[in-house]
Tab-separated table of C-alpha atoms in Angstrom:
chain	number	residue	atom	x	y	z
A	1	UNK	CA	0.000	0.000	0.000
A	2	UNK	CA	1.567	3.162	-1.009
A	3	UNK	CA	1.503	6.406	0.551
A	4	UNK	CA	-1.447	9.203	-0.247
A	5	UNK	CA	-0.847	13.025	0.516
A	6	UNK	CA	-4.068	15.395	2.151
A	7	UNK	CA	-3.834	18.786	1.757
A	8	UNK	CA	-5.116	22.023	3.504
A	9	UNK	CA	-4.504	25.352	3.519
A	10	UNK	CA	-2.562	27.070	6.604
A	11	UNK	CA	-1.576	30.947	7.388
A	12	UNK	CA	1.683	29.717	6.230
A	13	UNK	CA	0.541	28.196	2.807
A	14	UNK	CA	-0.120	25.055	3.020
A	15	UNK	CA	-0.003	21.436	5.637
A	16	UNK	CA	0.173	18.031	4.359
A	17	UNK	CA	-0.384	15.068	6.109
A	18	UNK	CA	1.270	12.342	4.476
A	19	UNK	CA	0.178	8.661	5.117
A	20	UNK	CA	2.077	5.704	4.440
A	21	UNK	CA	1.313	1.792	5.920
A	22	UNK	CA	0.121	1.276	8.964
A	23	UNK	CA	-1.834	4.730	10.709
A	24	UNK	CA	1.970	6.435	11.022
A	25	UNK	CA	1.616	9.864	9.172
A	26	UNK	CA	3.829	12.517	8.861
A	27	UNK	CA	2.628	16.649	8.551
A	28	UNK	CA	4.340	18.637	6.112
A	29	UNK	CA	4.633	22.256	5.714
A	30	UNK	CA	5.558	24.455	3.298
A	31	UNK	CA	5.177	27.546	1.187
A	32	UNK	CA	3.374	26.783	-1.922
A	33	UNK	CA	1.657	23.371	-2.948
A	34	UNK	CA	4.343	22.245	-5.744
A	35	UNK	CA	6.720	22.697	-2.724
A	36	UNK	CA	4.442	20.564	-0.365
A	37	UNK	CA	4.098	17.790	-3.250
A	38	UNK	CA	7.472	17.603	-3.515
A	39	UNK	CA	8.660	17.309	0.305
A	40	UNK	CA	5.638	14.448	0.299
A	41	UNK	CA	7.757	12.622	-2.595
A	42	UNK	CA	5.880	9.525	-4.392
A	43	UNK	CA	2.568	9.169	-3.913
A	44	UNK	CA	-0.448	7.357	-5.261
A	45	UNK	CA	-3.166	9.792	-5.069
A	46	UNK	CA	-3.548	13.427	-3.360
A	47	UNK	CA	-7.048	14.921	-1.872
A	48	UNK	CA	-6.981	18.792	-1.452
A	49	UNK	CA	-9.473	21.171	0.146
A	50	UNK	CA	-9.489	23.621	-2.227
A	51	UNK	CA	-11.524	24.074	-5.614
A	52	UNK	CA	-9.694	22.296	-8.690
A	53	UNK	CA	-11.881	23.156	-11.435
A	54	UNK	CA	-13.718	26.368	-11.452
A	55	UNK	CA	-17.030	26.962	-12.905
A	56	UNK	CA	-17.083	28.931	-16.297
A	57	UNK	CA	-20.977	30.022	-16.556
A	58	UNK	CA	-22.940	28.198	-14.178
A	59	UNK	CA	-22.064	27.124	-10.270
A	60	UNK	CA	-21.077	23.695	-9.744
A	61	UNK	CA	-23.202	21.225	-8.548
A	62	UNK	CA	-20.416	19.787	-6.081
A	63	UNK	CA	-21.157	22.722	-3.515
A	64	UNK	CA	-24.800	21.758	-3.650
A	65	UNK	CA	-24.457	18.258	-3.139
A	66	UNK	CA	-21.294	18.813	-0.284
A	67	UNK	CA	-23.860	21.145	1.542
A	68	UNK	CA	-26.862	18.505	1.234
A	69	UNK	CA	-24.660	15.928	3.237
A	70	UNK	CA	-24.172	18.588	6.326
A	71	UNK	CA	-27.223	19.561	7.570
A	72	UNK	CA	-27.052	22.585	10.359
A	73	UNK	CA	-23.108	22.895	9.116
A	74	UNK	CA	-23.722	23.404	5.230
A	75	UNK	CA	-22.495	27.310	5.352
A	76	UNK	CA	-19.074	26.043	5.873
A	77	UNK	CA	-18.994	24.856	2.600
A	78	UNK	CA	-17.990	28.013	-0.070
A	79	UNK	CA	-19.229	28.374	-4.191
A	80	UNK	CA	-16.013	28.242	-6.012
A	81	UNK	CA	-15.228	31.271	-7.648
A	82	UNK	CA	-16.069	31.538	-11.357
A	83	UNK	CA	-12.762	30.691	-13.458
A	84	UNK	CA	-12.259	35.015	-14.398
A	85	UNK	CA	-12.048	35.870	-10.825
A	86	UNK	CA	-8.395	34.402	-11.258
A	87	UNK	CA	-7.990	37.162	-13.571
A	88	UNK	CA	-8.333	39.952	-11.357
A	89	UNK	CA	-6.466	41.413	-8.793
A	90	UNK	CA	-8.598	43.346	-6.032
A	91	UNK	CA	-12.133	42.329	-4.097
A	92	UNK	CA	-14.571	45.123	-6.220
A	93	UNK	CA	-13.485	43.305	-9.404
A	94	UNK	CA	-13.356	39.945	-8.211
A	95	UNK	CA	-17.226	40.646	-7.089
A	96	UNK	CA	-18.189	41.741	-10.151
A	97	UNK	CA	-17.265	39.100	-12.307
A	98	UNK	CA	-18.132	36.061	-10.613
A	99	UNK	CA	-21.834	38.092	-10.714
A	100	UNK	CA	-21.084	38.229	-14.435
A	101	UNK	CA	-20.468	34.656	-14.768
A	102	UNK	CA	-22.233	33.023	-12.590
A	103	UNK	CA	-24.641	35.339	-11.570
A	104	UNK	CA	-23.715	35.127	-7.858
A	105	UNK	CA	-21.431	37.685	-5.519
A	106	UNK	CA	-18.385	36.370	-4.001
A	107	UNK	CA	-17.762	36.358	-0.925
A	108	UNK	CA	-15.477	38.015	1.147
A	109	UNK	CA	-14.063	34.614	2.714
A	110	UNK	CA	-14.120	33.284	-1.192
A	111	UNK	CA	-12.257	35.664	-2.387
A	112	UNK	CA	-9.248	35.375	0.751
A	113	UNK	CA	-9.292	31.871	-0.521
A	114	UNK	CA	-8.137	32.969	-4.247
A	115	UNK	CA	-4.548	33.300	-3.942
A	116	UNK	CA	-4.009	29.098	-2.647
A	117	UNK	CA	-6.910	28.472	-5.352
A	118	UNK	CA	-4.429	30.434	-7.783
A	119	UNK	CA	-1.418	28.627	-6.054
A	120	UNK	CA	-3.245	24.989	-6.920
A	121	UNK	CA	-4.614	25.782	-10.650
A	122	UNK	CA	-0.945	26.680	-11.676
A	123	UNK	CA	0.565	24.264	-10.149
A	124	UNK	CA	-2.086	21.734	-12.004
A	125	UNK	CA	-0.747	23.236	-15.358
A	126	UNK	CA	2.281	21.651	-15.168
A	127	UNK	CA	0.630	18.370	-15.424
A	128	UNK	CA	1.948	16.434	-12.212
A	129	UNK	CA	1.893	12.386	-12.697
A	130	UNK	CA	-0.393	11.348	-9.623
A	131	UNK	CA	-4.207	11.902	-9.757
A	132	UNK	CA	-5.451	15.717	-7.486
A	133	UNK	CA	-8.933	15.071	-6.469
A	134	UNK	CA	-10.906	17.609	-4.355
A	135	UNK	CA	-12.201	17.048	-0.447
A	136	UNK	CA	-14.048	18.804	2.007
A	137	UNK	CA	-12.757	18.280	5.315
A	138	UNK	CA	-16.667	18.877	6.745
A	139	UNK	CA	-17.811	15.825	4.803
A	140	UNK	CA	-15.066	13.926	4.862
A	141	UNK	CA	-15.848	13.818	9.169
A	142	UNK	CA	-19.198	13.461	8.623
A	143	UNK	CA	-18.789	10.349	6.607
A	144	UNK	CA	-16.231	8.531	9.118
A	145	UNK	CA	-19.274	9.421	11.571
A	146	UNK	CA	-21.784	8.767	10.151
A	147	UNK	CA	-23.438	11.687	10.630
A	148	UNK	CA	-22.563	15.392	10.339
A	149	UNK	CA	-20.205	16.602	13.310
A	150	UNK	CA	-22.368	19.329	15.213
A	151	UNK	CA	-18.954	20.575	17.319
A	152	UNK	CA	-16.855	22.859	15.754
A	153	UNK	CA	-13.460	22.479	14.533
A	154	UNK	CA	-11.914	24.764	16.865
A	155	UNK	CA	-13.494	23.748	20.024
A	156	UNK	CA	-11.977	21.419	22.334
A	157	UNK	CA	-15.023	18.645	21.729
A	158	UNK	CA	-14.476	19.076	18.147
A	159	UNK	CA	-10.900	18.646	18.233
A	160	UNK	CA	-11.453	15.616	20.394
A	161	UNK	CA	-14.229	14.032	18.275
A	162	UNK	CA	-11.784	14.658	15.121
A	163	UNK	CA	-8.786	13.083	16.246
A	164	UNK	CA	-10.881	10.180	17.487
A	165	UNK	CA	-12.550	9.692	13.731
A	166	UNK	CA	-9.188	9.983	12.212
A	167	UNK	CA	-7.723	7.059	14.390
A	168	UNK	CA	-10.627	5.168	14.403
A	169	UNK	CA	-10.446	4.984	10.409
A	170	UNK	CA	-6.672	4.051	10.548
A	171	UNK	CA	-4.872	7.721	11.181
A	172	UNK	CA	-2.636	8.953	14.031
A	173	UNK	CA	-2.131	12.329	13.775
A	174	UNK	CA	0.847	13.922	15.816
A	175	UNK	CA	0.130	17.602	15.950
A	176	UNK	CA	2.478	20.362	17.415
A	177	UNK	CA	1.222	23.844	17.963
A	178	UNK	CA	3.448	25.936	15.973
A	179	UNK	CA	3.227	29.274	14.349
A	180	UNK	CA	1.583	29.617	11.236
A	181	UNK	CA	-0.534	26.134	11.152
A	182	UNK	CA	-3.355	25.612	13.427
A	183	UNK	CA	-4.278	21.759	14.817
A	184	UNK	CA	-7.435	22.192	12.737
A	185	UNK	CA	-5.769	22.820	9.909
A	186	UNK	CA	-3.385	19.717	10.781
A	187	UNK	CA	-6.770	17.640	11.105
A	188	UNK	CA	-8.447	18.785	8.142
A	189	UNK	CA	-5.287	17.897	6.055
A	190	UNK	CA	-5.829	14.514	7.759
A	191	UNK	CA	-8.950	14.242	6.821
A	192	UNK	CA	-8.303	14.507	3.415
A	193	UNK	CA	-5.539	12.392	2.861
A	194	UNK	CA	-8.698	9.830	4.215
A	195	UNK	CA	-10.260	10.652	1.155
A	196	UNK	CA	-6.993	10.255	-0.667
A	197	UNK	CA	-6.575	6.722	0.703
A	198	UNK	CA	-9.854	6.101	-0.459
A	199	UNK	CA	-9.385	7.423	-3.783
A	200	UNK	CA	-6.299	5.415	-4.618
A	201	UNK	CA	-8.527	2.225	-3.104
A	202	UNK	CA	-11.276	2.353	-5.307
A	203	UNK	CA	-13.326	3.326	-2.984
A	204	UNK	CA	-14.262	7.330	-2.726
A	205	UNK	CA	-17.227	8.671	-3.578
A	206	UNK	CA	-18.065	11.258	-6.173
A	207	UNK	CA	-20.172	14.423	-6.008
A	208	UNK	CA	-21.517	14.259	-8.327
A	209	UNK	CA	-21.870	11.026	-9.262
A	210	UNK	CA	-20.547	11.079	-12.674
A	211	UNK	CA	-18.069	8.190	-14.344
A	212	UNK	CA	-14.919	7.542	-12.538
A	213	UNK	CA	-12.632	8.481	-14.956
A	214	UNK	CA	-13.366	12.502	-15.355
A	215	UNK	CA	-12.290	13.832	-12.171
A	216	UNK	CA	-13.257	17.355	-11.715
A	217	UNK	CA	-15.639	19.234	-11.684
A	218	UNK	CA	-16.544	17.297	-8.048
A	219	UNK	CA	-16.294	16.764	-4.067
A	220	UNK	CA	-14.598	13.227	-3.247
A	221	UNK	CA	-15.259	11.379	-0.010
């Protein structure tokens, strides 16, 4: 069984959990994601929270579905920005033309998200040779629960109830508080290399459900 890579986003770019045999993992930071996916070396499948493929003219259908499997939690689950907004370079603009193409605003937390969702699509350009799937850490929980978490990822029941999942389904997590990268955002990188195990198994799930072999536009869990 090889190793898989999850990926989140951090204050100072981005945390990696890296999973190999047995529930050993090992957290990774670094700068930009090509920098992360290399200090991960080989790999056999990588899960990232963070939109991959950004709608043109219409919103994706992956938020919807995402949302659908967290009830009382769905609003922690963002529209990806249309494709243009990666075109601009302040809020105002930003705003406008994700309204023109998708007839939606953007939000303020959206558009803080833009520069690792910037980070990701270029790095995708250069073609890397192991499959990128997108996760949502949210429902990733929810499905090792069974149900959708109601505590909060920054509470100290939430954090419990997380690192429990995780090393009930195979993970042990060993976080450090350290500047830059918060234990959540340790856990949610976790949480997606769960998917990422999954993925390279055979065995994730697809929103939506669409055939295996075209990857994005979707949610994997």
């Amino acid at each position: 069984m090889g190793a898989v890579l999850g990926v989140d986003g951090c204050k100072d770019g981005w945390v990696g959990v890296v999973w190999g045999d047995g529930d050993d993992t090992e957290v990774l930071v670094r700068p930009t994601i090509a920098e992360l996916v290399a200090a991960a070396g080989a790999v056999d499948a990588i899960a990232i929270d963070t939109p991959i493929d950004l709608p043109a003219d219409v919103p994706r259908e992956a938020e919807r579905l995402a949302r659908g499997r967290l009830p009382g939690r769905a609003s922690t689950v963002f529209n990806a920005p249309a494709a243009a907004v990666l075109e601009v370079s302040d809020y105002p603009a930003a705003n406008a033309a994700n309204r023109a193409a998708l007839g939606l605003g953007l939000s303020k937390q959206a558009w803080y998200l833009v520069p690792k969702i910037r980070d990701v699509h270029d790095w995708l350009t250069t073609t890397p040779d192991v499959p990128v799937v997108e996760a949502h850490p949210e429902v990733c929980f929810a499905a090792m629960n069974g149900g959708v978490l109601v505590d909060g990822k920054k509470t100290s029941a939430g954090e419990s109830l997380r690192r429990a999942l995780l090393a009930a389904h195979g993970l042990r997590v060993m976080t450090e508080r350290q500047r830059g990268v918060a234990v959540d955002d340790v856990l949610d990188a976790a949480a997606t290399a769960w998917t990422a195990r999954r993925f390279a198994d055979g065995l994730a799930e697809r929103l939506p459900p669409e055939p295996r072999g075209e990857l994005h536009p979707a949610i994997w869990v």
